[in-house]
């Protein structure tokens, strides 16, 4: 269990680099050190191997905490998450140091097996945290790649455990295979760090002051407005932020940043829906408009009535039907 959990979870830290300062960097640095110690503990002998292994067995917990920080923009870890990470690290270290077969060793080993397996499972789940349809395409691809690579490394590690036989030669091959998994996990970690630095997650804090828009933001905002006016892109039901970014030749994160700073909307979907609802309001209020609410929803870029009704209610505070009725009553009166 220790080796499977550790090498499998090495990919977890792959996801590391997201957090600008603090939480992610701390977990990423500790997880990286833990993975390196895990690898060295399998390649050397004697007391050095034990010393490295004491640190290396904590990779499950640190990798999971790094993964949480990767996909959760909160400034601090939840207290329970820290407890789980510490249980993994401490029980794993005790299982290395305690005499094998004794009571302390059995308790520590069982605790480590349970907590390490929990960390493995939670690491797999984290990429789905705060997953929404309006995430940039690059972010969706990144999360899919994270899950796929992580699953492959865990599967290889587990299959390696089952396939290993008796004897020193088999044990050496097992050590080399799991060390290779850990190395690949570290390589994936560095790739993820690089990705995150270029594609940071939007923070969900409401107390942090919003960055003032720059002149570049203002120019890009005007290009976005002109794009909607000239090409009516918001009338396309499957419109994504990647489509707009490609049309303007800008990175997706720049479009997202401009929408939040210069245009004042929390995300791409809210910005697009604002313009769609504005068009719908004009149609609903026009006395000569005979199209049904569903037809108007389609004309404004919504793929079905449900999302249209929800977006309209969020934007206007009432339903499309009630808005149309009130507008026409006002005209007739």
Coordinates of C-alpha atoms in Angstrom, one line a residue:
X1 CA 0.0 0.0 0.0
X2 CA 2.6 2.6 0.9
X3 CA 4.4 2.3 -2.4
X4 CA 1.3 2.2 -4.5
X5 CA -0.2 5.2 -2.7
X6 CA 3.0 7.2 -2.9
X7 CA 4.0 6.6 -6.5
X8 CA 0.4 6.8 -7.7
X9 CA -0.2 10.1 -5.9
X10 CA 3.0 11.7 -7.3
X11 CA 0.8 12.8 -10.2
X12 CA -1.4 14.5 -7.7
X13 CA 1.2 17.0 -7.1
X14 CA 1.5 17.4 -10.8
X15 CA -1.2 19.7 -10.4
X16 CA 0.6 21.8 -8.2
X17 CA 1.4 25.2 -9.5
X18 CA -1.8 27.0 -9.4
X19 CA -1.8 29.1 -6.3
X20 CA 0.0 32.3 -6.7
X21 CA 1.6 32.6 -3.3
X22 CA 1.3 30.7 -0.1
X23 CA -0.9 27.7 0.1
X24 CA -0.1 25.9 -3.1
X25 CA 3.5 26.8 -3.2
X26 CA 4.0 25.4 0.3
X27 CA 2.2 22.1 -0.4
X28 CA 4.0 21.9 -3.8
X29 CA 7.4 22.3 -2.3
X30 CA 6.8 19.8 0.5
X31 CA 5.2 17.3 -1.9
X32 CA 8.2 17.6 -4.3
X33 CA 10.6 17.0 -1.5
X34 CA 8.6 14.0 -0.3
X35 CA 8.6 12.4 -3.8
X36 CA 12.3 12.9 -4.1
X37 CA 12.8 11.2 -0.8
X38 CA 10.5 8.4 -1.8
X39 CA 12.6 7.8 -4.9
X40 CA 15.9 7.9 -3.0
X41 CA 14.6 5.7 -0.3
X42 CA 14.0 3.0 -2.9
X43 CA 17.4 3.4 -4.6
X44 CA 19.7 3.4 -1.6
X45 CA 20.2 1.0 1.3
X46 CA 20.8 1.0 5.0
X47 CA 20.0 3.9 7.3
X48 CA 19.8 6.4 4.5
X49 CA 17.0 4.4 2.9
X50 CA 15.0 4.5 6.2
X51 CA 15.6 8.2 6.6
X52 CA 14.4 9.0 3.1
X53 CA 11.4 6.7 3.4
X54 CA 10.2 8.4 6.6
X55 CA 9.8 11.6 4.6
X56 CA 8.8 9.9 1.4
X57 CA 5.8 8.0 2.7
X58 CA 4.0 11.3 3.3
X59 CA 3.7 12.0 -0.4
X60 CA 0.1 10.8 -0.5
X61 CA -1.0 13.5 1.9
X62 CA 1.1 16.3 0.6
X63 CA 0.2 15.5 -3.0
X64 CA -3.5 15.6 -2.2
X65 CA -3.2 18.9 -0.4
X66 CA -1.3 20.3 -3.3
X67 CA -4.1 19.1 -5.6
X68 CA -6.7 20.7 -3.5
X69 CA -4.9 24.0 -3.7
X70 CA -4.6 23.5 -7.5
X71 CA -8.3 23.3 -8.0
X72 CA -9.6 25.3 -5.0
X73 CA -8.6 29.0 -4.9
X74 CA -9.3 29.4 -1.2
X75 CA -6.5 31.1 0.7
X76 CA -6.3 28.5 3.4
X77 CA -6.8 24.7 3.7
X78 CA -9.9 23.4 5.5
X79 CA -8.9 22.2 9.0
X80 CA -10.1 18.7 8.3
X81 CA -7.9 18.5 5.2
X82 CA -4.8 19.4 7.2
X83 CA -5.7 16.7 9.7
X84 CA -5.9 14.1 7.0
X85 CA -2.6 15.1 5.5
X86 CA -0.9 15.0 8.8
X87 CA -2.4 11.6 9.6
X88 CA -1.0 10.2 6.4
X89 CA 2.5 11.6 7.0
X90 CA 2.7 10.7 10.7
X91 CA 1.2 7.2 10.4
X92 CA 3.4 6.4 7.4
X93 CA 6.6 7.6 9.2
X94 CA 5.7 5.5 12.3
X95 CA 5.1 2.4 10.1
X96 CA 8.6 2.8 8.8
X97 CA 10.3 3.4 12.2
X98 CA 8.3 0.9 14.4
X99 CA 9.5 -2.7 14.6
X100 CA 7.6 -4.8 12.0
X101 CA 5.0 -7.0 13.4
X102 CA 4.5 -5.2 16.7
X103 CA 1.3 -3.6 17.9
X104 CA 2.5 0.0 17.2
X105 CA 3.5 -1.1 13.7
X106 CA 0.2 -2.8 13.0
X107 CA -1.8 0.3 14.1
X108 CA 0.4 2.7 12.2
X109 CA 0.4 0.5 9.1
X110 CA -3.4 0.1 9.0
X111 CA -3.9 3.8 9.7
X112 CA -1.6 4.7 6.9
X113 CA -3.2 2.2 4.5
X114 CA -6.7 3.7 5.2
X115 CA -5.6 7.4 5.2
X116 CA -3.4 6.9 2.1
X117 CA -6.2 5.2 0.2
X118 CA -8.5 8.1 1.1
X119 CA -5.9 10.6 -0.1
X120 CA -5.6 8.7 -3.4
X121 CA -9.4 8.8 -3.9
X122 CA -9.7 12.4 -2.9
X123 CA -6.9 13.4 -5.3
X124 CA -8.9 11.8 -8.2
X125 CA -12.0 13.8 -7.1
X126 CA -10.4 17.3 -6.7
X127 CA -10.3 18.2 -10.5
X128 CA -14.1 18.0 -10.5
X129 CA -14.2 20.7 -7.8
X130 CA -16.0 23.8 -9.0
X131 CA -16.2 22.4 -12.5
X132 CA -18.7 24.3 -14.6
X133 CA -19.6 24.6 -18.3
X134 CA -18.2 28.1 -18.5
X135 CA -14.6 27.1 -17.7
X136 CA -12.2 28.0 -20.4
X137 CA -11.5 25.2 -22.9
X138 CA -7.9 25.1 -21.9
X139 CA -8.9 24.6 -18.2
X140 CA -11.2 21.8 -19.2
X141 CA -8.5 20.0 -21.2
X142 CA -6.0 20.5 -18.3
X143 CA -8.4 18.9 -15.8
X144 CA -9.1 16.0 -18.2
X145 CA -5.4 15.4 -18.7
X146 CA -4.8 15.6 -14.9
X147 CA -7.4 12.9 -14.2
X148 CA -6.2 10.7 -17.1
X149 CA -2.5 10.8 -16.2
X150 CA -3.2 10.3 -12.5
X151 CA -5.4 7.3 -13.2
X152 CA -2.8 5.8 -15.4
X153 CA 0.0 6.2 -12.8
X154 CA -2.2 4.7 -10.1
X155 CA -3.2 1.8 -12.3
X156 CA 0.4 1.1 -13.2
X157 CA 1.5 1.2 -9.6
X158 CA -1.3 -1.1 -8.4
X159 CA -0.8 -3.6 -11.2
X160 CA 2.9 -3.5 -10.3
X161 CA 2.1 -4.5 -6.7
X162 CA 0.0 -7.4 -7.8
X163 CA 2.5 -8.6 -10.4
X164 CA 5.6 -8.6 -8.1
X165 CA 6.8 -12.0 -7.0
X166 CA 9.2 -13.3 -4.4
X167 CA 13.0 -12.8 -4.3
X168 CA 15.4 -9.9 -4.4
X169 CA 15.3 -9.5 -8.2
X170 CA 11.6 -9.1 -8.2
X171 CA 11.8 -6.6 -5.3
X172 CA 14.4 -4.6 -7.2
X173 CA 12.2 -4.5 -10.3
X174 CA 9.3 -3.4 -8.2
X175 CA 11.4 -0.6 -6.7
X176 CA 12.5 0.6 -10.1
X177 CA 9.0 0.6 -11.5
X178 CA 7.6 2.6 -8.6
X179 CA 10.5 5.0 -8.7
X180 CA 9.8 5.5 -12.5
X181 CA 6.1 6.2 -11.7
X182 CA 7.2 8.8 -9.1
X183 CA 9.6 10.4 -11.6
X184 CA 6.8 10.7 -14.2
X185 CA 4.6 12.2 -11.6
X186 CA 7.2 14.8 -10.8
X187 CA 7.5 15.6 -14.5
X188 CA 3.8 16.0 -14.8
X189 CA 3.9 18.3 -11.7
X190 CA 6.3 20.6 -13.4
X191 CA 4.2 20.7 -16.5
X192 CA 1.1 21.5 -14.4
X193 CA 3.0 24.3 -12.5
X194 CA 3.9 25.9 -15.8
X195 CA 0.3 25.7 -17.0
X196 CA -1.1 27.2 -13.9
X197 CA 1.2 30.1 -14.0
X198 CA -0.2 31.0 -17.3
X199 CA -3.8 30.1 -16.5
X200 CA -4.5 31.1 -12.9
X201 CA -7.9 30.2 -11.4
X202 CA -10.2 33.1 -10.5
X203 CA -10.3 33.6 -6.8
X204 CA -13.7 33.4 -5.1
X205 CA -12.9 35.9 -2.4
X206 CA -15.2 38.9 -2.3
X207 CA -13.1 41.0 0.1
X208 CA -10.0 41.3 -2.1
X209 CA -10.0 44.5 -4.2
X210 CA -10.5 44.0 -7.9
X211 CA -7.6 45.0 -10.1
X212 CA -8.2 48.3 -11.8
X213 CA -8.5 47.9 -15.6
X214 CA -5.5 49.0 -17.7
X215 CA -5.5 50.7 -21.0
X216 CA -5.0 47.3 -22.6
X217 CA -8.1 46.0 -20.8
X218 CA -10.1 49.0 -22.0
X219 CA -9.0 48.4 -25.6
X220 CA -9.8 44.7 -25.4
X221 CA -13.2 45.5 -23.9
X222 CA -14.1 47.8 -26.8
X223 CA -13.1 45.0 -29.2
X224 CA -15.3 42.6 -27.3
X225 CA -18.3 45.1 -27.5
X226 CA -17.7 45.6 -31.2
X227 CA -17.6 41.9 -31.8
X228 CA -21.0 41.4 -30.3
X229 CA -22.5 44.3 -32.1
X230 CA -21.0 43.5 -35.5
X231 CA -21.2 39.7 -35.5
X232 CA -23.9 39.0 -32.9
X233 CA -21.8 36.2 -31.5
X234 CA -24.0 36.0 -28.4
X235 CA -26.8 34.5 -30.6
X236 CA -24.9 31.3 -31.0
X237 CA -26.1 28.7 -28.4
X238 CA -22.7 26.9 -28.2
X239 CA -20.6 30.0 -27.9
X240 CA -17.5 29.4 -25.7
X241 CA -14.9 31.7 -24.4
X242 CA -12.4 29.9 -26.6
X243 CA -14.4 30.9 -29.7
X244 CA -14.2 34.6 -28.7
X245 CA -10.5 34.3 -27.8
X246 CA -9.7 32.7 -31.2
X247 CA -11.7 35.3 -33.1
X248 CA -9.8 38.1 -31.4
X249 CA -6.4 36.3 -31.4
X250 CA -6.1 36.6 -27.6
X251 CA -5.4 34.0 -24.9
X252 CA -8.5 32.8 -23.1
X253 CA -7.3 34.0 -19.7
X254 CA -6.9 37.6 -21.1
X255 CA -10.5 37.5 -22.3
X256 CA -11.7 36.2 -18.9
X257 CA -9.6 38.9 -17.1
X258 CA -10.9 41.7 -19.2
X259 CA -14.5 40.6 -18.6
X260 CA -13.9 40.7 -14.9
X261 CA -12.0 44.0 -14.8
X262 CA -13.1 46.3 -17.6
X263 CA -16.6 44.9 -18.2
X264 CA -17.4 44.1 -14.6
X265 CA -18.9 40.6 -15.0
X266 CA -17.9 37.6 -12.8
X267 CA -17.4 35.3 -15.8
X268 CA -17.9 34.8 -19.5
X269 CA -21.3 33.2 -19.2
X270 CA -22.7 36.1 -17.2
X271 CA -21.4 38.6 -19.7
X272 CA -22.9 36.8 -22.7
X273 CA -26.2 36.1 -20.9
X274 CA -26.5 39.8 -20.0
X275 CA -26.5 40.7 -23.7
X276 CA -28.8 37.9 -24.6
X277 CA -31.3 38.9 -22.0
X278 CA -31.1 42.6 -23.1
X279 CA -32.1 41.4 -26.6
X280 CA -34.8 39.2 -25.2
X281 CA -36.2 42.1 -23.1
X282 CA -36.5 44.3 -26.3
X283 CA -38.3 41.5 -28.1
X284 CA -40.7 40.7 -25.2
X285 CA -41.6 44.4 -24.8
X286 CA -42.2 45.0 -28.5
X287 CA -46.0 45.2 -29.0
X288 CA -45.7 43.7 -32.5
X289 CA -43.6 40.7 -31.5
X290 CA -45.6 37.5 -32.0
X291 CA -43.0 34.9 -31.4
X292 CA -43.4 32.5 -28.5
X293 CA -41.1 32.8 -25.5
X294 CA -39.3 29.6 -26.6
X295 CA -38.7 31.1 -30.1
X296 CA -37.3 34.2 -28.5
X297 CA -35.0 32.1 -26.3
X298 CA -33.7 30.4 -29.4
X299 CA -33.3 33.7 -31.3
X300 CA -31.2 35.1 -28.4
X301 CA -28.8 32.3 -28.2
X302 CA -30.2 29.9 -25.6
X303 CA -30.4 26.2 -26.5
X304 CA -33.5 25.5 -24.4
X305 CA -36.2 27.2 -22.3
X306 CA -34.9 26.2 -18.9
X307 CA -31.5 28.1 -19.1
X308 CA -33.3 31.1 -20.6
X309 CA -35.8 31.3 -17.8
X310 CA -33.1 31.0 -15.1
X311 CA -30.8 33.6 -16.8
X312 CA -33.8 35.9 -17.3
X313 CA -34.9 35.6 -13.7
X314 CA -31.3 36.2 -12.4
X315 CA -30.9 39.3 -14.6
X316 CA -34.3 40.9 -14.4
X317 CA -35.8 39.4 -11.2
X318 CA -39.0 38.0 -12.9
X319 CA -39.9 35.5 -15.6
X320 CA -40.0 36.2 -19.3
X321 CA -43.8 35.6 -19.3
X322 CA -44.4 38.0 -16.5
X323 CA -42.1 40.6 -18.0
X324 CA -43.9 40.4 -21.4
X325 CA -47.3 40.7 -19.7
X326 CA -46.2 43.8 -17.7
X327 CA -44.6 45.5 -20.6
X328 CA -47.6 45.1 -22.9
X329 CA -50.0 46.1 -20.1
X330 CA -47.9 49.3 -19.7
X331 CA -48.1 50.0 -23.4
X332 CA -51.9 49.4 -23.6
X333 CA -52.4 51.6 -20.5

